[in-house]
Short mmCIF file of C-alpha atoms in Angstrom, two decimals:
data_model
loop_
_atom_site.label_atom_id
_atom_site.label_comp_id
_atom_site.label_asym_id
_atom_site.label_seq_id
_atom_site.Cartn_x
_atom_site.Cartn_y
_atom_site.Cartn_z
CA UNK A 1 7.78 23.97 -2.26
CA UNK A 2 8.30 21.18 -4.75
CA UNK A 3 11.86 20.52 -5.69
CA UNK A 4 13.12 20.66 -9.24
CA UNK A 5 14.41 17.27 -10.36
CA UNK A 6 17.76 16.99 -12.02
CA UNK A 7 18.55 13.77 -13.82
CA UNK A 8 22.07 12.42 -13.91
CA UNK A 9 22.21 10.09 -16.92
CA UNK A 10 24.84 7.34 -17.14
CA UNK A 11 25.22 5.41 -20.39
CA UNK A 12 26.36 1.79 -20.42
CA UNK A 13 26.79 -0.50 -23.40
CA UNK A 14 25.65 -3.70 -21.74
CA UNK A 15 24.26 -4.62 -18.35
CA UNK A 16 22.26 -7.38 -16.75
CA UNK A 17 19.48 -4.93 -15.98
CA UNK A 18 19.24 -1.18 -15.68
CA UNK A 19 17.04 -1.80 -12.62
CA UNK A 20 19.96 -3.56 -10.96
CA UNK A 21 22.25 -0.65 -11.86
CA UNK A 22 19.86 1.69 -10.07
CA UNK A 23 19.59 -0.63 -7.07
CA UNK A 24 23.38 -0.66 -6.81
CA UNK A 25 23.47 3.12 -7.13
CA UNK A 26 20.87 3.44 -4.39
CA UNK A 27 22.98 1.33 -2.08
CA UNK A 28 25.90 3.68 -2.81
CA UNK A 29 23.62 6.51 -1.70
CA UNK A 30 23.26 7.97 -5.18
CA UNK A 31 20.88 10.87 -5.28
CA UNK A 32 17.40 11.32 -6.67
CA UNK A 33 17.48 11.37 -10.46
CA UNK A 34 20.41 9.00 -10.96
CA UNK A 35 19.63 7.33 -14.28
CA UNK A 36 21.11 4.45 -16.26
CA UNK A 37 20.48 3.87 -19.96
CA UNK A 38 21.78 0.78 -21.73
CA UNK A 39 22.19 -0.43 -25.29
CA UNK A 40 21.61 -3.99 -24.22
CA UNK A 41 20.26 -5.88 -21.22
CA UNK A 42 21.20 -9.51 -20.74
CA UNK A 43 18.67 -10.15 -17.99
CA UNK A 44 16.05 -7.45 -18.46
CA UNK A 45 12.88 -8.06 -16.55
CA UNK A 46 9.31 -6.97 -16.32
CA UNK A 47 7.14 -7.27 -13.31
CA UNK A 48 6.99 -10.43 -11.22
CA UNK A 49 10.32 -11.57 -12.55
CA UNK A 50 9.14 -11.90 -16.14
CA UNK A 51 11.76 -11.42 -18.83
CA UNK A 52 11.90 -8.27 -20.92
CA UNK A 53 13.57 -9.19 -24.17
CA UNK A 54 14.99 -6.66 -26.63
CA UNK A 55 17.61 -7.15 -29.34
CA UNK A 56 20.63 -4.86 -28.73
CA UNK A 57 20.20 -1.30 -29.91
CA UNK A 58 16.51 -1.58 -30.74
CA UNK A 59 14.97 -0.17 -27.57
CA UNK A 60 15.20 2.55 -25.02
CA UNK A 61 16.18 0.72 -21.85
CA UNK A 62 16.48 3.05 -18.90
CA UNK A 63 15.95 3.14 -15.16
CA UNK A 64 15.94 6.06 -12.80
CA UNK A 65 16.34 6.33 -9.05
CA UNK A 66 13.59 8.35 -7.40
CA UNK A 67 13.61 9.46 -3.80
CA UNK A 68 10.25 10.76 -2.68
CA UNK A 69 7.99 10.80 0.36
CA UNK A 70 6.69 7.34 1.23
CA UNK A 71 3.09 8.55 1.12
CA UNK A 72 3.49 9.34 -2.59
CA UNK A 73 4.74 5.91 -3.61
CA UNK A 74 1.49 4.64 -5.08
CA UNK A 75 1.54 7.41 -7.66
CA UNK A 76 4.90 6.51 -9.17
CA UNK A 77 3.56 3.93 -11.68
CA UNK A 78 0.93 6.44 -12.81
CA UNK A 79 3.46 9.26 -13.17
CA UNK A 80 5.77 6.98 -15.13
CA UNK A 81 3.02 5.89 -17.49
CA UNK A 82 1.75 9.39 -18.15
CA UNK A 83 5.29 10.65 -18.72
CA UNK A 84 5.76 7.92 -21.33
CA UNK A 85 2.62 9.03 -23.15
CA UNK A 86 3.85 12.62 -23.02
CA UNK A 87 7.21 11.59 -24.48
CA UNK A 88 5.77 9.49 -27.31
CA UNK A 89 3.39 12.27 -28.26
CA UNK A 90 6.10 14.91 -28.21
CA UNK A 91 8.85 13.02 -30.00
CA UNK A 92 6.93 10.73 -32.35
CA UNK A 93 3.45 12.23 -32.62
CA UNK A 94 2.11 8.90 -31.39
CA UNK A 95 -1.00 9.02 -29.26
CA UNK A 96 -0.72 6.03 -26.94
CA UNK A 97 -3.03 4.87 -24.19
CA UNK A 98 -2.55 3.31 -20.77
CA UNK A 99 -3.87 -0.02 -19.61
CA UNK A 100 -4.13 -0.06 -15.84
CA UNK A 101 -1.98 1.13 -14.41
CA UNK A 102 0.85 1.78 -16.83
CA UNK A 103 1.12 -0.54 -19.82
CA UNK A 104 1.63 1.70 -22.82
CA UNK A 105 -0.47 0.64 -25.80
CA UNK A 106 -0.44 1.90 -29.37
CA UNK A 107 -1.10 0.43 -32.77
CA UNK A 108 -2.81 -2.62 -31.33
CA UNK A 109 -0.05 -3.71 -28.98
CA UNK A 110 2.35 -2.81 -26.22
CA UNK A 111 4.90 -0.23 -27.29
CA UNK A 112 6.41 0.41 -23.88
CA UNK A 113 6.38 -0.98 -20.37
CA UNK A 114 7.40 0.19 -16.95
CA UNK A 115 8.58 -1.54 -13.81
CA UNK A 116 8.65 0.13 -10.41
CA UNK A 117 10.53 -1.49 -7.55
CA UNK A 118 10.85 -0.02 -4.09
CA UNK A 119 14.48 -0.39 -3.08
CA UNK A 120 14.71 1.28 0.30
CA UNK A 121 14.40 -0.52 3.60
CA UNK A 122 11.03 -0.50 5.34
CA UNK A 123 10.31 2.70 7.14
CA UNK A 124 13.04 4.65 5.43
CA UNK A 125 11.99 8.11 4.37
CA UNK A 126 12.19 9.37 1.77
CA UNK A 127 11.51 6.11 -0.01
CA UNK A 128 13.73 5.06 -2.89
CA UNK A 129 12.19 3.61 -6.04
CA UNK A 130 13.80 2.19 -9.16
CA UNK A 131 11.56 3.10 -12.09
CA UNK A 132 12.43 1.28 -15.28
CA UNK A 133 11.24 2.01 -18.80
CA UNK A 134 11.46 -0.09 -21.93
CA UNK A 135 10.32 1.42 -25.24
CA UNK A 136 10.29 -0.62 -28.43
CA UNK A 137 11.96 1.80 -30.84
CA UNK A 138 13.03 -0.30 -33.81
CA UNK A 139 12.33 -3.89 -32.83
CA UNK A 140 12.11 -5.86 -36.09
CA UNK A 141 9.90 -8.62 -34.70
CA UNK A 142 8.62 -9.96 -31.42
CA UNK A 143 8.71 -13.49 -30.06
CA UNK A 144 5.58 -15.59 -30.58
CA UNK A 145 2.85 -14.69 -28.13
CA UNK A 146 4.21 -11.21 -27.43
CA UNK A 147 1.74 -8.52 -28.47
CA UNK A 148 4.47 -5.97 -29.00
CA UNK A 149 4.54 -2.97 -31.31
CA UNK A 150 7.61 -1.01 -32.32
CA UNK A 151 7.54 2.77 -32.48
CA UNK A 152 9.23 2.84 -35.89
CA UNK A 153 6.11 1.29 -37.39
CA UNK A 154 3.89 3.99 -35.90
CA UNK A 155 5.83 7.21 -36.40
CA UNK A 156 6.38 8.98 -39.69
CA UNK A 157 9.81 10.02 -38.44
CA UNK A 158 10.91 7.71 -35.63
CA UNK A 159 12.74 9.63 -32.90
CA UNK A 160 16.16 8.77 -31.57
CA UNK A 161 16.58 6.92 -28.33
CA UNK A 162 18.08 9.95 -26.63
CA UNK A 163 15.25 12.19 -27.79
CA UNK A 164 12.69 9.84 -26.23
CA UNK A 165 14.73 9.55 -23.04
CA UNK A 166 15.13 13.32 -22.71
CA UNK A 167 11.41 13.85 -23.28
CA UNK A 168 10.53 11.11 -20.78
CA UNK A 169 12.75 12.51 -18.06
CA UNK A 170 11.42 16.00 -18.66
CA UNK A 171 7.83 14.81 -18.46
CA UNK A 172 8.58 12.55 -15.50
CA UNK A 173 9.96 15.50 -13.58
CA UNK A 174 6.76 17.45 -14.17
CA UNK A 175 4.46 14.53 -13.37
CA UNK A 176 6.35 13.76 -10.16
CA UNK A 177 6.26 17.40 -9.12
CA UNK A 178 2.48 17.31 -9.41
CA UNK A 179 2.35 14.03 -7.49
CA UNK A 180 4.53 15.32 -4.68
CA UNK A 181 2.56 18.54 -4.40
CA UNK A 182 -0.98 17.19 -4.55
CA UNK A 183 -0.86 13.41 -4.40
CA UNK A 184 -2.23 10.87 -6.82
CA UNK A 185 -5.37 12.97 -7.27
CA UNK A 186 -3.24 15.36 -9.34
CA UNK A 187 -2.58 12.63 -11.91
CA UNK A 188 -5.86 10.74 -12.10
CA UNK A 189 -7.78 13.14 -14.39
CA UNK A 190 -5.10 12.81 -17.08
CA UNK A 191 -4.82 9.09 -16.42
CA UNK A 192 -8.56 8.60 -16.94
CA UNK A 193 -8.36 10.57 -20.20
CA UNK A 194 -5.58 8.29 -21.40
CA UNK A 195 -6.99 5.02 -20.11
CA UNK A 196 -7.70 2.10 -22.39
CA UNK A 197 -10.62 -0.06 -21.42
CA UNK A 198 -12.51 1.98 -18.85
CA UNK A 199 -16.20 1.28 -19.34
CA UNK A 200 -15.41 -1.90 -21.22
CA UNK A 201 -15.22 -5.59 -20.34
CA UNK A 202 -11.98 -6.72 -18.71
CA UNK A 203 -10.59 -9.85 -17.19
CA UNK A 204 -8.29 -9.57 -14.20
CA UNK A 205 -6.03 -12.49 -13.41
CA UNK A 206 -4.56 -12.70 -9.92
CA UNK A 207 -2.57 -15.54 -8.34
CA UNK A 208 -5.77 -16.86 -6.80
CA UNK A 209 -8.53 -16.14 -9.31
CA UNK A 210 -9.61 -14.91 -12.73
CA UNK A 211 -12.40 -12.36 -12.54
CA UNK A 212 -14.33 -10.85 -15.44
CA UNK A 213 -16.41 -7.72 -15.31
CA UNK A 214 -16.75 -4.16 -16.47
CA UNK A 215 -13.87 -1.79 -15.74
CA UNK A 216 -15.54 1.13 -13.98
CA UNK A 217 -12.81 3.49 -12.88
CA UNK A 218 -9.76 3.85 -10.72
CA UNK A 219 -10.24 4.65 -7.04
CA UNK A 220 -8.54 7.62 -5.43
CA UNK A 221 -5.79 5.29 -4.20
CA UNK A 222 -5.23 3.98 -7.73
CA UNK A 223 -6.99 0.63 -7.34
CA UNK A 224 -8.86 -0.64 -10.41
CA UNK A 225 -12.61 -0.91 -9.81
CA UNK A 226 -14.41 -3.67 -11.68
CA UNK A 227 -18.15 -4.30 -11.68
CA UNK A 228 -18.74 -8.03 -11.38
CA UNK A 229 -21.86 -10.11 -10.85
CA UNK A 230 -20.96 -10.18 -7.16
CA UNK A 231 -20.55 -6.42 -6.88
CA UNK A 232 -17.69 -3.97 -7.33
CA UNK A 233 -14.24 -5.47 -6.80
CA UNK A 234 -11.06 -3.50 -6.08
CA UNK A 235 -7.79 -4.64 -7.56
CA UNK A 236 -4.38 -3.53 -6.37
CA UNK A 237 -2.55 -5.99 -8.57
CA UNK A 238 -3.25 -8.42 -11.35
CA UNK A 239 -2.96 -8.89 -15.07
CA UNK A 240 -5.67 -7.02 -16.92
CA UNK A 241 -6.92 -8.22 -20.29
CA UNK A 242 -9.11 -5.92 -22.31
CA UNK A 243 -12.36 -7.20 -23.74
CA UNK A 244 -12.15 -10.40 -25.69
CA UNK A 245 -8.71 -9.64 -27.07
CA UNK A 246 -5.77 -11.85 -26.36
CA UNK A 247 -4.16 -11.08 -23.04
CA UNK A 248 -1.74 -8.21 -23.15
CA UNK A 249 1.59 -8.91 -21.62
CA UNK A 250 2.21 -6.86 -18.55
CA UNK B 1 10.85 -10.73 19.25
CA UNK B 2 9.80 -8.43 16.44
CA UNK B 3 6.52 -8.39 14.59
CA UNK B 4 7.07 -7.59 10.92
CA UNK B 5 4.30 -5.41 9.57
CA UNK B 6 3.32 -4.41 6.06
CA UNK B 7 3.58 -0.68 5.54
CA UNK B 8 1.39 -0.60 2.46
CA UNK B 9 -1.62 -2.52 1.25
CA UNK B 10 -0.91 -4.91 -1.60
CA UNK B 11 -0.99 -8.42 -2.97
CA UNK B 12 1.62 -10.72 -1.53
CA UNK B 13 3.57 -11.85 -4.55
CA UNK B 14 6.45 -13.81 -3.10
CA UNK B 15 7.75 -15.06 0.25
CA UNK B 16 11.52 -15.42 0.03
CA UNK B 17 12.31 -16.89 3.48
CA UNK B 18 11.20 -19.93 5.44
CA UNK B 19 10.34 -20.48 9.07
CA UNK B 20 13.53 -21.26 10.95
CA UNK B 21 15.73 -19.32 8.56
CA UNK B 22 18.31 -16.92 9.98
CA UNK B 23 17.98 -13.36 8.67
CA UNK B 24 19.86 -10.14 9.06
CA UNK B 25 18.36 -6.74 9.70
CA UNK B 26 17.01 -5.27 6.44
CA UNK B 27 16.97 -8.64 4.67
CA UNK B 28 13.96 -8.98 2.37
CA UNK B 29 11.41 -11.44 3.77
CA UNK B 30 8.67 -11.08 1.20
CA UNK B 31 7.59 -8.89 -1.71
CA UNK B 32 4.25 -7.16 -2.09
CA UNK B 33 2.85 -5.94 -5.36
CA UNK B 34 0.62 -2.90 -5.51
CA UNK B 35 -0.19 -0.83 -8.61
CA UNK B 36 2.34 -3.04 -10.39
CA UNK B 37 5.04 -1.78 -8.07
CA UNK B 38 7.12 -4.32 -6.21
CA UNK B 39 7.59 -3.49 -2.55
CA UNK B 40 9.91 -5.47 -0.27
CA UNK B 41 9.04 -6.20 3.33
CA UNK B 42 12.27 -6.37 5.27
CA UNK B 43 13.23 -7.67 8.67
CA UNK B 44 13.53 -4.95 11.30
CA UNK B 45 16.02 -7.04 13.30
CA UNK B 46 18.56 -9.81 12.91
CA UNK B 47 17.33 -13.17 14.15
CA UNK B 48 15.39 -16.24 13.11
CA UNK B 49 12.05 -16.32 11.29
CA UNK B 50 9.70 -17.78 13.90
CA UNK B 51 6.41 -17.49 12.07
CA UNK B 52 4.99 -16.41 8.73
CA UNK B 53 1.38 -15.35 9.10
CA UNK B 54 0.44 -14.84 5.44
CA UNK B 55 0.61 -16.82 2.23
CA UNK B 56 1.40 -15.92 -1.34
CA UNK B 57 -1.60 -14.41 -3.10
CA UNK B 58 -3.05 -12.87 0.06
CA UNK B 59 -4.16 -9.25 0.09
CA UNK B 60 -2.14 -7.70 2.90
CA UNK B 61 -3.40 -4.64 4.72
CA UNK B 62 -1.33 -1.72 5.90
CA UNK B 63 -0.12 -2.44 9.42
CA UNK B 64 -0.87 -6.16 9.21
CA UNK B 65 1.61 -8.50 10.86
CA UNK B 66 3.10 -10.74 8.20
CA UNK B 67 5.89 -12.48 10.11
CA UNK B 68 7.60 -12.76 13.46
CA UNK B 69 11.37 -12.68 13.81
CA UNK B 70 13.15 -13.40 17.09
#
């Protein structure tokens, strides 16, 4: 039987990073669903240590502690991305898409991003994951080179931060329940429906190479499959750029 | 002596220790990235890093030895 998730939301005015708040909570043995939402982050980050910059009060900045079986870990980024699409559709009527695996695109740019960090020690079960979400709600402008889009420019009636958070947590609970019950396979049909760039040219940049090809699909383990001149390549990580467009930040 | 093994397949993003460095049990030795999720590989024992068998950018397989701590 799949458990029902209950989220325990803690509001803070200012923090270095909501991800760090969740890490600290995990070390205090906080339970599954412990969530931190902040007005402002002074050291917000995206993946690989990149900065996530948001003027105070203009974004939903939240992280949640998830405890789930270690063999379901690979599905967390997919569940988080799909839940974000669910929330934007429900609260703002915005139909966003996902660039592998979970960059949230709408209106020609990135409207939201997610960061998943495993925080438990190796071998610990259930595993603990800090899943962070940043949604551009009313960001007036983005720094040069950032292909960001703010929700207030897309929605006829922009939703409140709390409305988006509530909808995200609700959707996340449902997506994670499906993941825990049936694995990543339970999420991939919806992910494929929502994917941006499948069947189109992509460029994948890894620390060791830049590879161009045709994005074919995602494998059952979530890897991105790209048809290249040298055959089909599997990617577990990397920055994906769609077509000839400028690289999306990820 | 303890062999440190990766528990998941992923790209090795960052090695945060050096050979010869003293580490405590559960200290993070390196960080994998898979599906844009960051996954620490931690030391199973306290000791000294004797060997690192991978380099940043490598694709690491599940069960692969990535370091030795003694």
